CSV table of C-alpha atoms and ligand atoms in Angstrom, one decimal:
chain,number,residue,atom,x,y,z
X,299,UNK,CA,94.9,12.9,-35.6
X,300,UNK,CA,92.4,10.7,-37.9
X,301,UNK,CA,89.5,10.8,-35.2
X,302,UNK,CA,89.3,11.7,-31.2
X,303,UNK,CA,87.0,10.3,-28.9
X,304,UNK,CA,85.8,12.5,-26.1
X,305,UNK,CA,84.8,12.6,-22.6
X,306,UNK,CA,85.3,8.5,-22.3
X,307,UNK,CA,85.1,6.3,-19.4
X,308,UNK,CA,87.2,3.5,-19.7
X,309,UNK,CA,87.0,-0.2,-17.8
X,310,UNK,CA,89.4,0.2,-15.6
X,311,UNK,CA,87.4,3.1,-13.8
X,312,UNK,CA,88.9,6.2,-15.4
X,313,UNK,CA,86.9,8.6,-16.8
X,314,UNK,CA,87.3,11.8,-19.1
X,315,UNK,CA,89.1,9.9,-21.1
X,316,UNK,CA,89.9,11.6,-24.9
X,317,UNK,CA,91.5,8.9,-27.1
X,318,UNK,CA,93.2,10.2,-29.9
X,319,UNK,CA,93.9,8.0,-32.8
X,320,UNK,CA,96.4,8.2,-35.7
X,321,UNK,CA,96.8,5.4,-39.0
X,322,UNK,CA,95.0,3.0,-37.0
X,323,UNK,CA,96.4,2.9,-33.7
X,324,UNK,CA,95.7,4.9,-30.3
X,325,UNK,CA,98.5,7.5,-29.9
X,326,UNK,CA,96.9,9.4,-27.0
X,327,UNK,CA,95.0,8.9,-23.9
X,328,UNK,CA,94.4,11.8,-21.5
X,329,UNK,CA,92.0,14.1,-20.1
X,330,UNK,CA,91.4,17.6,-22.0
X,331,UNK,CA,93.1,17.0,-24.6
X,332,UNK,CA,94.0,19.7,-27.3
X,333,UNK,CA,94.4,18.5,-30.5
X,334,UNK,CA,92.0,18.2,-33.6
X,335,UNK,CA,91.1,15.3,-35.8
X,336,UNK,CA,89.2,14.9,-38.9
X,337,UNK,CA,86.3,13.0,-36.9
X,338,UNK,CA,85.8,13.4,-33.3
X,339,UNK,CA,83.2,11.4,-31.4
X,340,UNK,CA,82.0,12.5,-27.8
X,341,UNK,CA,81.9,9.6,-26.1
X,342,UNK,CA,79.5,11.9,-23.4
X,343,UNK,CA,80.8,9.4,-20.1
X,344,UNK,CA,79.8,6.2,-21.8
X,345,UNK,CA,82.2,3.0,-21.7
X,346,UNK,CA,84.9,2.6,-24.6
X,347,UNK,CA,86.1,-0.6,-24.1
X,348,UNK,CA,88.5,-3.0,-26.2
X,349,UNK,CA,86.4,-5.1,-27.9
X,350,UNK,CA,84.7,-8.4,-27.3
X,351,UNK,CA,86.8,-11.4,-27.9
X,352,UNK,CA,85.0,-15.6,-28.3
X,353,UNK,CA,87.4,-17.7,-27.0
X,354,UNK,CA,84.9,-20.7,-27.9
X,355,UNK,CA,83.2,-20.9,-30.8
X,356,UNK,CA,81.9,-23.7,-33.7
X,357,UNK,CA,81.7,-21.3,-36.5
X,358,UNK,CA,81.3,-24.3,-39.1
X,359,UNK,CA,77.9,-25.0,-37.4
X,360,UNK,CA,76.7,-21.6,-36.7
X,361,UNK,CA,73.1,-20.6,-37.7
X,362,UNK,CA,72.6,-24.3,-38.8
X,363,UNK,CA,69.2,-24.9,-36.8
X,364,UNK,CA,66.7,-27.0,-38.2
X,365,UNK,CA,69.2,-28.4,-40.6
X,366,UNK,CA,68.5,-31.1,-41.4
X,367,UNK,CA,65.7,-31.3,-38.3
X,368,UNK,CA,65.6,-29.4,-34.6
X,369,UNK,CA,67.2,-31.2,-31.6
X,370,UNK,CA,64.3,-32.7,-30.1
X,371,UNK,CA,65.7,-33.8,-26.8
X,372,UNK,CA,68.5,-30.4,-26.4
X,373,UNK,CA,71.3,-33.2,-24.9
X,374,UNK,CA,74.7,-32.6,-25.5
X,375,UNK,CA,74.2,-36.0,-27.7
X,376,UNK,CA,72.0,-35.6,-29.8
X,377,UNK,CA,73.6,-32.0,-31.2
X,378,UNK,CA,76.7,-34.1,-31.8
X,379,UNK,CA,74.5,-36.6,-33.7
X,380,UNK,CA,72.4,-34.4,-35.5
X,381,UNK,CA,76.0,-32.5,-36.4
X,382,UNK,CA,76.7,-36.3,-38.2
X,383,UNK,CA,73.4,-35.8,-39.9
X,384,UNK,CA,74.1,-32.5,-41.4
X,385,UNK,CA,77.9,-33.3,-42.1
X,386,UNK,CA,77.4,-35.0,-45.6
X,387,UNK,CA,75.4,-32.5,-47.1
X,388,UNK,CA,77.7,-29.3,-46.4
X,389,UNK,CA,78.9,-27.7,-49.0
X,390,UNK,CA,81.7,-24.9,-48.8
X,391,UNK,CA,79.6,-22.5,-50.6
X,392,UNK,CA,76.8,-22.8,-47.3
X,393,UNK,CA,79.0,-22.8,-44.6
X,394,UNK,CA,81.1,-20.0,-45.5
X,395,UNK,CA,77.6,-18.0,-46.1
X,396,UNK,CA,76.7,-18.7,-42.7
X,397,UNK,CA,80.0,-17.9,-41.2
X,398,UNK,CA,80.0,-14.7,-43.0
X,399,UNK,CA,76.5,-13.9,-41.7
X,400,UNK,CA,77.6,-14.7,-38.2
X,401,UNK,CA,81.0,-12.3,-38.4
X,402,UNK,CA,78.5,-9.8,-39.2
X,403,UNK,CA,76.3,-10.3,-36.5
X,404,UNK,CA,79.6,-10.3,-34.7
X,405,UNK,CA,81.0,-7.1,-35.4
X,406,UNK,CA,77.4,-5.1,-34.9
X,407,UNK,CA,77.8,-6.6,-31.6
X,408,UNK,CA,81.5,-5.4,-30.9
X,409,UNK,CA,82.6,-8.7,-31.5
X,410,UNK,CA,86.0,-8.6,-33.2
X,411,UNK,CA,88.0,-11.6,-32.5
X,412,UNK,CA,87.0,-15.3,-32.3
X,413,UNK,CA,89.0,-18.4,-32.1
X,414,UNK,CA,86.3,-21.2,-34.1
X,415,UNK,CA,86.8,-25.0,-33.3
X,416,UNK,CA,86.4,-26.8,-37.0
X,417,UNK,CA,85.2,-30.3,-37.5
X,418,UNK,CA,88.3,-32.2,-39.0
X,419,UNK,CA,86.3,-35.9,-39.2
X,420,UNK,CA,85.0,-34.8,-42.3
X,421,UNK,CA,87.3,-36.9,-44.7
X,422,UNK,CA,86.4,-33.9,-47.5
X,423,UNK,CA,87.7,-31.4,-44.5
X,424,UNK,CA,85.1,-29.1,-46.5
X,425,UNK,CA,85.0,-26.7,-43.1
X,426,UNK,CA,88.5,-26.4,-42.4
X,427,UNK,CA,88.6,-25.3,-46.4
X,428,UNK,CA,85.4,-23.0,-45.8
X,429,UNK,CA,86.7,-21.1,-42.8
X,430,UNK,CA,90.5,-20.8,-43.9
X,431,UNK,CA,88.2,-18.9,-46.6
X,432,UNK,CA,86.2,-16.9,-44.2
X,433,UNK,CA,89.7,-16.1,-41.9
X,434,UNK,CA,90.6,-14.5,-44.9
X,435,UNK,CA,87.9,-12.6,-46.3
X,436,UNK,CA,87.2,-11.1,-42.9
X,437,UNK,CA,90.9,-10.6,-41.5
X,438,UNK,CA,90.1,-6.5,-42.5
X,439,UNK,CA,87.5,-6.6,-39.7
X,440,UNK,CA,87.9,-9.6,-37.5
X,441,UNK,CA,90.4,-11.7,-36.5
X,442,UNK,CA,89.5,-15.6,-37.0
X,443,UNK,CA,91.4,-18.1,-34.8
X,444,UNK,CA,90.4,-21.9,-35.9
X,445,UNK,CA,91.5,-24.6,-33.9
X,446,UNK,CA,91.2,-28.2,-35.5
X,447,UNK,CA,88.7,-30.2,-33.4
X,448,UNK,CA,87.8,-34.3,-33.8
X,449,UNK,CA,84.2,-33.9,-33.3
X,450,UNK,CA,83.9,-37.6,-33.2
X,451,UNK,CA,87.0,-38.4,-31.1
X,452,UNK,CA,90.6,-38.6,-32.2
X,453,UNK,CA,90.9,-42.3,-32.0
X,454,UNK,CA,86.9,-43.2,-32.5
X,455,UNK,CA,87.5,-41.6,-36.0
X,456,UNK,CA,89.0,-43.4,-38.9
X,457,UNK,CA,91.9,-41.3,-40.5
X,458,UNK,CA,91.6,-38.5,-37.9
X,459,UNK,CA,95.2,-38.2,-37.2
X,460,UNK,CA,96.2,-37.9,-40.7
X,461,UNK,CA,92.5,-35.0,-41.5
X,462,UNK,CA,94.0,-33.1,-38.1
X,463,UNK,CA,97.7,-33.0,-39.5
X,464,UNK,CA,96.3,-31.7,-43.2
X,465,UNK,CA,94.1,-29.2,-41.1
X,466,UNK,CA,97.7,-28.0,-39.6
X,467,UNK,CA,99.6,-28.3,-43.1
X,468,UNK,CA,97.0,-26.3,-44.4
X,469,UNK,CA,96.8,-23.6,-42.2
X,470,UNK,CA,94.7,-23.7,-39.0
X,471,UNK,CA,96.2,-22.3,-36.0
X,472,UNK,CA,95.2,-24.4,-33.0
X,473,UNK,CA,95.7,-28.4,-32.0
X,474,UNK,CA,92.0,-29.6,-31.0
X,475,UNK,CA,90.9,-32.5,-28.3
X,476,UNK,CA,88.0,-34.1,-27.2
X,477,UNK,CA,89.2,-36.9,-24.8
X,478,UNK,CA,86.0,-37.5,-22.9
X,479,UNK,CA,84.3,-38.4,-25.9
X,480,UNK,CA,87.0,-41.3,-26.5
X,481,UNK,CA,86.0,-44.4,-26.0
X,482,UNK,CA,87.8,-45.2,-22.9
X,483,UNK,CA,89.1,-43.2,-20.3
X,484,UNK,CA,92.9,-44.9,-21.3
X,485,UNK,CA,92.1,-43.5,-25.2
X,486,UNK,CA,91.1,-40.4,-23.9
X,487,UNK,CA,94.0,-39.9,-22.3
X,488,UNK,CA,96.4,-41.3,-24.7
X,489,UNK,CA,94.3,-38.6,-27.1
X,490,UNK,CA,95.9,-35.8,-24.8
X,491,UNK,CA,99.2,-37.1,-25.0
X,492,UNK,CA,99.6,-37.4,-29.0
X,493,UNK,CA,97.8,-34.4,-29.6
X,494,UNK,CA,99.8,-32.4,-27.0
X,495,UNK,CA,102.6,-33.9,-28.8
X,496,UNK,CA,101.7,-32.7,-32.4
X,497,UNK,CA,101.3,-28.9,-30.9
X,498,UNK,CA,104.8,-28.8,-29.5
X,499,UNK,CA,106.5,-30.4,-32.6
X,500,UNK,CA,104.8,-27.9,-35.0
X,501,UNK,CA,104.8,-24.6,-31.8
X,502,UNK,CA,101.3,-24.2,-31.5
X,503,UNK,CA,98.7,-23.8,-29.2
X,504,UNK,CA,96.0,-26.5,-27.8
X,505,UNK,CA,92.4,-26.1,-26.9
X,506,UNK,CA,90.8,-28.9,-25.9
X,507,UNK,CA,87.1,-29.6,-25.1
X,508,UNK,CA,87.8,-31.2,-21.8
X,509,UNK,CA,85.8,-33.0,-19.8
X,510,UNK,CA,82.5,-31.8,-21.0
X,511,UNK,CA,80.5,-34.2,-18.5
X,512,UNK,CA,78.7,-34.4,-15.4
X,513,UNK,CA,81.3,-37.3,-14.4
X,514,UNK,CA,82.6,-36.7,-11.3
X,515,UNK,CA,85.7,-39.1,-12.5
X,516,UNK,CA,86.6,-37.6,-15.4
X,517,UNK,CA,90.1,-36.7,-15.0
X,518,UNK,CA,91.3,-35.4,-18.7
X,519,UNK,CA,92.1,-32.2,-17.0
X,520,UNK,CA,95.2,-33.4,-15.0
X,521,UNK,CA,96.7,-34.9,-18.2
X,522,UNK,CA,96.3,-31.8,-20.0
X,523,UNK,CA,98.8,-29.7,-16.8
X,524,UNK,CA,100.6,-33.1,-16.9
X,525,UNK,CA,101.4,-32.9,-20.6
X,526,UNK,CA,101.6,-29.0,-20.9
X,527,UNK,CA,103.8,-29.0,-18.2
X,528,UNK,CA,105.8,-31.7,-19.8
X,529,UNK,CA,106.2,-30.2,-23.3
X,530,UNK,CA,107.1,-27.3,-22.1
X,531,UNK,CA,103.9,-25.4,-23.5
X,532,UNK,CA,103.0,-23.3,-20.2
X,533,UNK,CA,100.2,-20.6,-21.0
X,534,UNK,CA,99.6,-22.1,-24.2
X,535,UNK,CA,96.8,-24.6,-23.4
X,536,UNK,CA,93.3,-24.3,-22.8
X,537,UNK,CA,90.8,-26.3,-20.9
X,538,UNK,CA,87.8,-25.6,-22.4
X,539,UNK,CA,84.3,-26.3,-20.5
X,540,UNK,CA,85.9,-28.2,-17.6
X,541,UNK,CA,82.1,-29.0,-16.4
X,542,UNK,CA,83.2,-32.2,-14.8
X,543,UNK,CA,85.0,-30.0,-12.6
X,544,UNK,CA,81.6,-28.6,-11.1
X,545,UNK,CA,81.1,-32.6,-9.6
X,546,UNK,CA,84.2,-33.3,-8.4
X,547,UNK,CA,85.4,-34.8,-5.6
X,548,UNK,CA,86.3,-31.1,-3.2
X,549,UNK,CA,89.5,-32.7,-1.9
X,550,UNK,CA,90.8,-33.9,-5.3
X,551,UNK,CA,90.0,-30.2,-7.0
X,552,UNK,CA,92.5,-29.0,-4.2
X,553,UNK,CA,95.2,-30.8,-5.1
X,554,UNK,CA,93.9,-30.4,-9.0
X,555,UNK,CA,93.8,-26.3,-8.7
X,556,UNK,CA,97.9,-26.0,-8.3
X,557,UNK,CA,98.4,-28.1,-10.9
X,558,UNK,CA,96.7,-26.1,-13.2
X,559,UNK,CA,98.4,-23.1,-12.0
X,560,UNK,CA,101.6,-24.8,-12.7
X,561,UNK,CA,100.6,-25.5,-16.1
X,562,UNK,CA,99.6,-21.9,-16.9
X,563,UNK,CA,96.3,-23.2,-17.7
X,564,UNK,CA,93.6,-21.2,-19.6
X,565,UNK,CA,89.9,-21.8,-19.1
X,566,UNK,CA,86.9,-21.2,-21.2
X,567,UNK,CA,83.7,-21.7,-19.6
X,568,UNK,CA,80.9,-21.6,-21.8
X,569,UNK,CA,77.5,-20.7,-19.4
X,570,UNK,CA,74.9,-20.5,-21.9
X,571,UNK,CA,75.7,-23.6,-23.0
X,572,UNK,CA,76.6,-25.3,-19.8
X,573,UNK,CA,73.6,-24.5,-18.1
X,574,UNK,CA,71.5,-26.1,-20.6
X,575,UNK,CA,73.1,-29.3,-21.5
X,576,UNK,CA,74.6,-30.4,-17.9
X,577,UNK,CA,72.6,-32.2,-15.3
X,578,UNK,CA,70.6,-33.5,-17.6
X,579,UNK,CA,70.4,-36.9,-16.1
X,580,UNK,CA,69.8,-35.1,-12.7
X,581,UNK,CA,65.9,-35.0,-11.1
X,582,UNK,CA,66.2,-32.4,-8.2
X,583,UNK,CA,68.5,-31.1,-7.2
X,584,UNK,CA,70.0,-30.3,-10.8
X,585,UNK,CA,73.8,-29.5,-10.7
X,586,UNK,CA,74.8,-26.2,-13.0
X,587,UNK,CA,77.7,-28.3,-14.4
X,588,UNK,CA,79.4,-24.7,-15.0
X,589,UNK,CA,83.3,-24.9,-13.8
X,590,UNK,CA,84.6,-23.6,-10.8
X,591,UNK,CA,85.0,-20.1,-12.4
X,592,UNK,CA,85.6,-17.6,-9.3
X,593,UNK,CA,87.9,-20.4,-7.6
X,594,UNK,CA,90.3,-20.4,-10.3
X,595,UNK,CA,89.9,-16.8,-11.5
X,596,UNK,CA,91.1,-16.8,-7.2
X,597,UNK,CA,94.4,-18.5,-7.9
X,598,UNK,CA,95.5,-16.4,-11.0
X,599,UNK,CA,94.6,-18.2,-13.9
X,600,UNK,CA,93.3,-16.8,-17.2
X,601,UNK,CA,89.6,-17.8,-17.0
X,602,UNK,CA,87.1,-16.5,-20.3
X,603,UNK,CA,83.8,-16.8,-21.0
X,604,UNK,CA,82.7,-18.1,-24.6
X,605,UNK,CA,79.9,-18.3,-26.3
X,606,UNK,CA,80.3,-21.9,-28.0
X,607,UNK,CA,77.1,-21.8,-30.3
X,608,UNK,CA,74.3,-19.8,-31.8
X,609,UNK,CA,71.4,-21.2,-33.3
X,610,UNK,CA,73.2,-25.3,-34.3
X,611,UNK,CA,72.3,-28.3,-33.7
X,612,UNK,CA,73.5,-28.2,-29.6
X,613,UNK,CA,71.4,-24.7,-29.0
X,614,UNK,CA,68.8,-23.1,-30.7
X,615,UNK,CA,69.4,-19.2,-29.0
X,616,UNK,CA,72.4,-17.3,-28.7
X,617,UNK,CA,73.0,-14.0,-30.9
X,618,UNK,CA,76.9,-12.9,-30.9
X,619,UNK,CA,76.2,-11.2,-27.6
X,620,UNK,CA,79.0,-11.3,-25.0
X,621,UNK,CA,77.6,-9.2,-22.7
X,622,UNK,CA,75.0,-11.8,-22.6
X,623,UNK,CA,77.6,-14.6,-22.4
X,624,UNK,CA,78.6,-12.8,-19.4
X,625,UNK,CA,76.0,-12.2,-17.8
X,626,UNK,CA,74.7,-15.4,-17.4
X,627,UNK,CA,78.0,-16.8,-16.4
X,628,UNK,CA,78.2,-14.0,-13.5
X,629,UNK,CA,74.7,-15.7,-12.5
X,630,UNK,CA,75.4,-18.9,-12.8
X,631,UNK,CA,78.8,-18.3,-10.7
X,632,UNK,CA,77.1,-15.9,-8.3
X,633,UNK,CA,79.4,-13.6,-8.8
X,634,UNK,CA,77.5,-10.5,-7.8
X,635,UNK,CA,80.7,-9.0,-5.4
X,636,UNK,CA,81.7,-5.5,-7.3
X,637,UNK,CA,85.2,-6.7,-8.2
X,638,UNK,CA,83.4,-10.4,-9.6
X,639,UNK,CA,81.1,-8.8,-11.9
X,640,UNK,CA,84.2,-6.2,-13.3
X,641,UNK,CA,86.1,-9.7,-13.4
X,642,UNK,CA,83.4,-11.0,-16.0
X,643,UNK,CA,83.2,-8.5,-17.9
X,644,UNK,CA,87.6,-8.9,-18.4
X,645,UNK,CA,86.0,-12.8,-19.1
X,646,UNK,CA,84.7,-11.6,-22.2
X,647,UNK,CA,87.5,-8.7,-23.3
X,648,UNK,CA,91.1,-8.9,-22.0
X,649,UNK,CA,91.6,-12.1,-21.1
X,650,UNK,CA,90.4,-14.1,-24.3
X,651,UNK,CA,92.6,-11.5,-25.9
X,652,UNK,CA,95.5,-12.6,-24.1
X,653,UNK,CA,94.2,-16.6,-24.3
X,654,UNK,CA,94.2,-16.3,-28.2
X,655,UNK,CA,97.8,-14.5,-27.9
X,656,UNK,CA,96.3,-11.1,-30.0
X,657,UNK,CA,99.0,-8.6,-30.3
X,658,UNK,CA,98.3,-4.8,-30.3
X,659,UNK,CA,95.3,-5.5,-28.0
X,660,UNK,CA,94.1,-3.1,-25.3
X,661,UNK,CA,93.2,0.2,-24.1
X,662,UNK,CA,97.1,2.1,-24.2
X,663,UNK,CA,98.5,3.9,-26.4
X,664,UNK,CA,100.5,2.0,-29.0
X,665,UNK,CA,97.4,-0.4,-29.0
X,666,UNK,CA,95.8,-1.1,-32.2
X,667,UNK,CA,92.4,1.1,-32.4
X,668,UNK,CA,89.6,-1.7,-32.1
X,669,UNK,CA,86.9,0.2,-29.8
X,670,UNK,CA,83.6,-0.2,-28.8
X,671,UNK,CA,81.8,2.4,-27.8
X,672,UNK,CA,78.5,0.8,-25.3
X,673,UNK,CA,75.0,2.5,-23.9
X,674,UNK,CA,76.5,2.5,-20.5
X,675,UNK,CA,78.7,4.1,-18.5
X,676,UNK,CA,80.7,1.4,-16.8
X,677,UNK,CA,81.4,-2.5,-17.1
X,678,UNK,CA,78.8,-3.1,-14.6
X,679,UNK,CA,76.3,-1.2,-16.2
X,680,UNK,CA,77.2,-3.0,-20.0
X,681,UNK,CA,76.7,-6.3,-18.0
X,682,UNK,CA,73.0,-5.2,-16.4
X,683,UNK,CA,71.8,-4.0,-19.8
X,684,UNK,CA,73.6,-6.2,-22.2
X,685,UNK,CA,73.8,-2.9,-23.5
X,686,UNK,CA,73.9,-1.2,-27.2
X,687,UNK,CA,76.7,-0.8,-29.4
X,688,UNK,CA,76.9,2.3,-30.3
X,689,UNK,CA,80.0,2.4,-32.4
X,690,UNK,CA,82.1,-0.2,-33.2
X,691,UNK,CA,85.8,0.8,-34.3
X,692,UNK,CA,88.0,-1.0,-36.3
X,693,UNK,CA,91.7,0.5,-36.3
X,694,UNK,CA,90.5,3.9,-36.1
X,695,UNK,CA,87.6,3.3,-38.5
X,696,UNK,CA,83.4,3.1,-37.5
X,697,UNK,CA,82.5,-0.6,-38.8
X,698,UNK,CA,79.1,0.0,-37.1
X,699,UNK,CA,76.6,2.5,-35.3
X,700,UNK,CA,73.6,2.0,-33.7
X,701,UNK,CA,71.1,4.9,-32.4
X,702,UNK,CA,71.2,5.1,-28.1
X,703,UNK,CA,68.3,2.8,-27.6
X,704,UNK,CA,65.5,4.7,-25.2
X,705,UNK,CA,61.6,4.4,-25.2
X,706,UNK,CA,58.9,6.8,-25.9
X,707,UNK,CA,56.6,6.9,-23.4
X,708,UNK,CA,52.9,7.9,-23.3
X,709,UNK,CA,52.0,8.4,-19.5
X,710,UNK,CA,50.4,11.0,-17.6
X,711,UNK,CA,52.8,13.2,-16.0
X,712,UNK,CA,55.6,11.4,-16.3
X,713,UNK,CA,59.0,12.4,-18.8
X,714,UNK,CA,57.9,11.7,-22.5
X,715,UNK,CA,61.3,10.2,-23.7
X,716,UNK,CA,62.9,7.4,-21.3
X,717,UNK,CA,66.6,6.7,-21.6
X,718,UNK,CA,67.4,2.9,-21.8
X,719,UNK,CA,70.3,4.0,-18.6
X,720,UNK,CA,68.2,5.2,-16.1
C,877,LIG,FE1,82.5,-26.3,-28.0
């Protein structure tokens, strides 16, 4: 064995786990066992999970704040046009420096895979360029999945159709949407249809912001079952934010829900950010605008949690943490039940795994060797604490440590050292 990992509890509830690990992938999982490695690790009852996975991100914009001035109002709009703003003065060279910077906030975090919308109404396409770059240079330690996204709207966009086929031609992975930011609810729709078509004539996958509004009418979500359904593309589309969802109609949502399960649909609900730019134009009370997360986790479908941005021009906070992604997205759902809040933490792990289609993901033997070892000694527990990383592993190899966090304390008859667990 290259390296064991002892005494581990793992997220499904077993524990005295060793892991043993051979050229890069896990080739044993049992209690007690015998063998040796070169490096061993004892794992002392904390969580080894699989590690984190983004099914949402804007990498292009990433730790952009301030450029070229801060959001003053914190809408939803103005990020989009304060994203115009900055556009013309990118350069490759600066947006794959902050990507790069951001990957490695990622991976100290136990973030190792991400699938990255890119801005393709640029008619230089500098970030599709910039992060085909970045996929690259990081594909050692992370895996990049960038999905080609009309910022501005499909048909609101001059040339769009011809920037989001070079995207493809040139490499990125995933057909991009924005239908509610159409014009009209008819080009939004017609949006769906023609970029549900392009994926299925070239095989790949969609992701669509969808519906990202507090519009109770907004209806872009039944073409997307309609038109997965109808190409044929079944567990290969994703609704992401869905917030119009939260406001509507509860009759129309049940007849909504089964079509989505019909389609195969996955979700990505993004709570940091939906909490912050939806209801806006509400006084009291304010609606959440998050989806209906435990609803349609309730009927079967594949619903993650992403973390959508970090320090850009739509939020200024946010730090690679999906443990913190989760946790506010178990709040904001109130999904305190035991099972819920093991349900979230799969939100963040397993189920964008299987929503970006990674192969040799998981905790089994056979798996590919991507660990993180947390502070904590169950999914619950990493949730509460948002807890430490204290090794990240990469196919059998430490890409990061951190020291167990605790506090020194100086109190009168109390325990001088105070672990961060109890
Ligand atoms: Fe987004």
């Amino acid at each position: 064995m290259d390296l064991i990992i002892r005494n581990a509890n793992l997220p499904d509830g077993r524990s005295g786990i060793d892991i043993g690990i051979k050229n890069g992938k896990i080739v044993v999982l049992e209690s007690s066992l015998s063998a040796k490695a070169t490096e061993e690790i004892d794992a002392s009852g904390k969580l080894v999970s699989p590690p984190f996975v983004d099914a949402h991100f804007h990498m292009d914009a990433t730790l952009s704040l301030g450029l070229p001035r801060l959001n003053q109002s914190g809408t939803l709009l103005e990020g989009i046009a304060l994203w115009g703003e900055l556009k013309p003065h990118l350069t490759v060279e600066a947006i794959k420096e902050r990507a790069l910077r951001y990957c490695d906030l990622a991976v100290a975090r136990g973030l190792l895979a991400i699938r990255s919308h890119v801005d393709i109404c640029d008619p230089r396409l500098l970030a599709v360029d910039a992060l085909l770059e970045v996929r690259k240079e990081v594909a050692p330690y992370l895996d990049l999945q960038l999905v080609a996204f009309p910022q501005d709207g499909f048909f609101r966009t001059p040339m769009a159709s011809e920037l989001l086929e070079t995207a493809l031609d040139r490499g990125v992975d995933v057909v991009g949407g924005i239908p509610h930011f159409e014009r009209t609810m008819d080009e939004g729709k017609k949006s769906v249809e023609v970029l549900c078509r392009i994926a299925a004539e070239r095989g790949l996958r969609v992701d669509m912001h969808c519906d990202e509004s507090d519009d109770p009418l907004s209806r872009h979500i039944e073409t997307l079952t309609a038109e997965t359904v109808r190409h044929g593309l079944q567990g290969r589309v994703t609704g992401s934010h869905l917030t119009s969802m939260h406001s509507m109609d509860n009759y129309y949502v049940s007849k909504l829900l089964p079509l989505m399960a019909e389609a195969e649909m996955n979700v990505v609900s993004n709570p940091l950010i939906n909490i912050t730019l939806q209801g806006r134009h509400d006084t009291y009370p304010k609606r959440r605008g998050m989806t209906r997360v435990p609803e349609m986790m309730g009927i079967g479908l594949n619903v993650a949690f992403g973390h959508d941005c970090v320090m850009d021009p739509w939020y200024s906070l946010g730090s690679a943490d999906m443990l913190e992604v989760a946790n506010m997205g178990l709040h904001v759902a109130q999904m305190t039940g035991v099972e819920q809040m093991k349900s979230c933490f799969r939100a963040v792990t397993e189920i964008p795994a299987s929503i970006l289609g990674l192969e040799g993901y998981g905790l089994e033997k056979g798996c590919n060797a991507d660990l993180v070892i947390l502070q904590a000694a169950d999914p619950v527990e990493a949730l509460r604490l948002k807890a430490n990383r204290l090794f990240v592993i990469r196919r059998g190899n430490i890409i990061s440590s951190s020291q167990p966090v605790e506090a020194k304390l100086d109190l009168p008859s109390r325990p001088k050292i105070h672990n961060y667990l109890s």
